[in-house]
Amino acid sequence: MTNQPIKRNFQLELDKIISSVSPDNPPKLLLHSCCAPCSSYVLEYLSGYFSITVFYYNPNIYPKEEFFKRIKEQKRLISEMPLKNPVGFRDIGFCSERFYEAVKGLEGIPEGGKRCFACYRLRLEETARLAAEEGFDFFTTTLSISPHKNAAKLNEIGEELEKIYGVKHLTSDFKKRNGFKRSTELSAQYGMYRQNYCGCVFSKRESEQRRKNDSELPY
């Protein structure tokens, strides 16, 4: 009989980290955000424990107009949400060439596979690099809130980058404890634009092909 790997409970691991945080001196967290709706619950949840800067780094977004539509919604949400600690914002503009370079040769792989993993790494690595450069205590991403995203792979990549850049990765699976459900409620509350594809041209095409399926979950 082969030994099965123990399945990690990322939410309990996050609970343990949060329990060690001092509310009087919240650690600095660089939070990669893919979009405003996904960040809504994460900001509501974590803003009482961390001093957060949202980092909007998404070179995968297609088309260019979509990129700026999402960034506008992200800024609006931060300005309107009553968060426990002030939240900052950073971005580095539209740089889609980085995405196409990162996924070269993987264009034909269905969503959820190696192309997506390369995209996870692209965005997380830039987040880890900036976090290390600017003295943040932790970095993480909102991506795990989506039912379409692989939380185990996101945490695996984050932990690899922690070793490379020397800044702690905040373990997480934000879809737990009804995180995704809460994000949809907050999206409705703030009248947010909620996209129906992850962001890249490939996911857009796949989403359009699946559109007839009424059970498709929003991102």
XYZ file of C-alpha atoms in Angstrom:
219
model
C 0.000 0.000 0.000
C 1.375 3.402 -0.957
C 1.279 6.228 1.541
C -1.044 9.022 0.457
C 0.268 12.562 1.022
C -1.464 14.385 3.851
C -3.837 17.013 2.490
C -3.022 20.358 4.042
C -5.660 22.621 5.555
C -4.456 26.021 4.376
C -7.191 27.849 6.283
C -6.042 26.377 9.616
C -2.462 27.318 8.757
C -3.606 30.882 8.100
C -5.499 30.899 11.399
C -2.293 30.009 13.190
C -0.384 32.871 11.531
C -3.152 35.346 12.320
C -3.225 34.252 15.970
C 0.414 35.340 16.296
C -0.163 38.812 14.829
C -0.213 41.870 17.090
C -3.191 44.170 16.342
C -1.150 47.083 17.740
C 1.655 46.504 15.263
C 0.138 44.812 12.200
C 2.671 43.273 9.811
C 2.930 44.629 6.290
C 1.273 42.462 3.644
C 1.688 42.886 -0.108
C -1.519 41.409 -1.513
C -1.543 40.544 -5.186
C -5.060 41.122 -6.482
C -6.452 39.751 -9.723
C -9.583 41.940 -9.547
C -11.804 43.903 -7.187
C -14.464 41.199 -6.632
C -11.879 38.597 -5.604
C -10.132 41.070 -3.316
C -13.314 42.204 -1.548
C -13.641 39.368 0.953
C -9.868 39.115 1.388
C -9.616 42.795 2.293
C -12.590 42.575 4.649
C -11.060 39.516 6.311
C -7.395 40.506 6.565
C -7.492 44.280 7.031
C -7.903 43.904 10.781
C -4.702 41.892 11.100
C -2.352 43.332 8.481
C -1.277 46.634 7.008
C -2.169 45.839 3.396
C -0.963 47.201 0.096
C -2.903 45.871 -2.874
C -0.629 45.073 -5.809
C -2.501 44.968 -9.107
C -0.123 43.046 -11.374
C -1.981 41.184 -14.107
C -0.185 41.164 -17.466
C -2.454 38.292 -18.512
C -5.529 40.515 -18.843
C -6.985 40.794 -22.352
C -7.919 43.077 -23.994
C -6.221 46.277 -22.827
C -9.586 47.929 -22.137
C -10.441 45.080 -19.760
C -7.196 45.652 -17.852
C -8.049 49.288 -17.172
C -11.696 48.504 -16.408
C -10.605 46.085 -13.685
C -7.984 48.417 -12.247
C -10.560 51.206 -11.990
C -12.908 48.909 -10.059
C -10.060 47.864 -7.754
C -9.269 51.468 -6.845
C -12.957 52.267 -6.344
C -13.450 49.330 -3.994
C -10.463 50.317 -1.838
C -11.781 53.879 -1.593
C -15.326 52.807 -0.661
C -14.881 49.830 1.676
C -14.789 50.635 5.418
C -11.589 48.676 6.143
C -10.115 48.256 9.621
C -6.625 49.437 8.650
C -5.818 51.796 5.740
C -5.082 49.950 2.485
C -2.547 51.158 -0.064
C -2.406 50.486 -3.792
C 0.344 49.739 -6.323
C 0.464 48.813 -9.980
C 3.062 48.864 -12.750
C 0.833 49.444 -15.745
C -0.096 47.322 -18.718
C 2.671 44.899 -19.741
C 1.012 42.016 -21.595
C 4.245 40.950 -23.297
C 5.389 39.454 -19.997
C 2.414 37.094 -19.975
C 2.864 35.897 -23.556
C 6.548 35.275 -22.899
C 5.755 33.295 -19.719
C 3.210 31.003 -21.421
C 4.997 30.537 -24.730
C 4.452 26.950 -25.904
C 1.536 26.454 -23.488
C -1.099 28.350 -25.456
C -3.090 25.227 -26.375
C -3.312 23.774 -22.871
C -6.837 23.978 -21.363
C -7.526 26.376 -18.510
C -6.503 25.023 -15.119
C -3.318 23.332 -16.361
C 0.324 24.252 -16.904
C -0.426 27.518 -18.689
C -2.342 28.750 -15.644
C 0.438 27.567 -13.329
C 2.965 29.589 -15.347
C 0.669 32.599 -15.010
C 0.348 32.050 -11.246
C 4.111 32.036 -10.951
C 4.564 35.125 -13.112
C 2.261 37.189 -10.920
C 3.377 35.737 -7.594
C 7.059 36.128 -8.405
C 6.696 39.828 -9.180
C 4.762 40.197 -5.927
C 7.446 38.383 -3.919
C 10.225 40.397 -5.581
C 8.532 43.715 -4.770
C 7.687 42.577 -1.237
C 11.333 41.738 -0.572
C 12.585 44.927 -2.192
C 10.278 47.162 -0.150
C 10.468 45.403 3.210
C 7.065 43.776 3.490
C 6.614 41.056 6.095
C 4.335 38.855 3.960
C 3.065 38.442 0.431
C 0.122 36.467 -0.950
C -2.557 36.548 -3.658
C -6.332 36.731 -3.839
C -6.377 34.072 -6.579
C -7.244 31.167 -4.278
C -10.708 32.607 -3.634
C -11.889 31.428 -7.042
C -13.344 27.909 -7.325
C -11.471 27.735 -10.643
C -8.036 28.214 -9.052
C -5.745 25.549 -7.596
C -4.992 26.638 -4.019
C -2.443 23.857 -3.452
C -0.440 24.973 -6.495
C -0.641 28.629 -5.501
C 0.704 27.850 -2.034
C 3.402 25.580 -3.456
C 4.632 28.387 -5.732
C 4.396 30.939 -2.925
C 6.506 28.781 -0.629
C 9.149 28.281 -3.331
C 9.325 32.050 -3.814
C 9.566 32.611 -0.044
C 12.850 30.665 -0.091
C 14.141 32.583 -3.096
C 13.240 36.112 -1.995
C 13.385 35.778 1.795
C 9.939 37.226 2.506
C 7.198 35.129 4.122
C 4.391 33.748 2.007
C 0.999 34.029 3.705
C -0.580 30.589 3.389
C -4.185 30.802 2.275
C -7.206 29.312 0.578
C -9.637 32.194 0.629
C -12.551 30.235 -0.818
C -12.861 28.454 2.549
C -15.406 29.568 5.155
C -17.682 30.803 2.384
C -15.083 33.277 1.159
C -16.195 32.997 -2.453
C -19.853 33.376 -1.450
C -19.006 36.458 0.601
C -17.118 37.946 -2.342
C -20.242 37.647 -4.503
C -22.296 39.355 -1.776
C -19.808 42.221 -1.513
C -19.707 42.514 -5.302
C -23.469 43.020 -5.306
C -23.315 45.415 -2.356
C -20.784 47.681 -4.079
C -22.211 47.253 -7.577
C -18.929 45.888 -8.872
C -18.247 44.739 -12.374
C -17.817 40.969 -12.116
C -16.127 39.425 -15.149
C -17.061 36.022 -16.583
C -13.550 34.893 -17.516
C -10.248 34.827 -15.669
C -8.521 37.394 -17.815
C -6.352 36.096 -20.639
C -7.319 35.728 -24.282
C -7.265 31.930 -23.925
C -9.625 31.863 -20.929
C -11.889 34.350 -22.721
C -12.200 32.017 -25.688
C -12.880 29.008 -23.459
C -15.473 30.956 -21.460
C -17.279 31.972 -24.632
C -17.400 28.329 -25.688
C -18.862 27.316 -22.309
C -21.333 30.194 -22.097
C -24.286 27.971 -22.965
C -23.691 26.064 -19.722
C -25.775 27.910 -17.124
C -23.869 26.266 -14.276
C -20.607 28.044 -15.094
C -19.331 29.889 -12.027
C -18.270 33.557 -12.288
C -14.669 34.479 -11.539
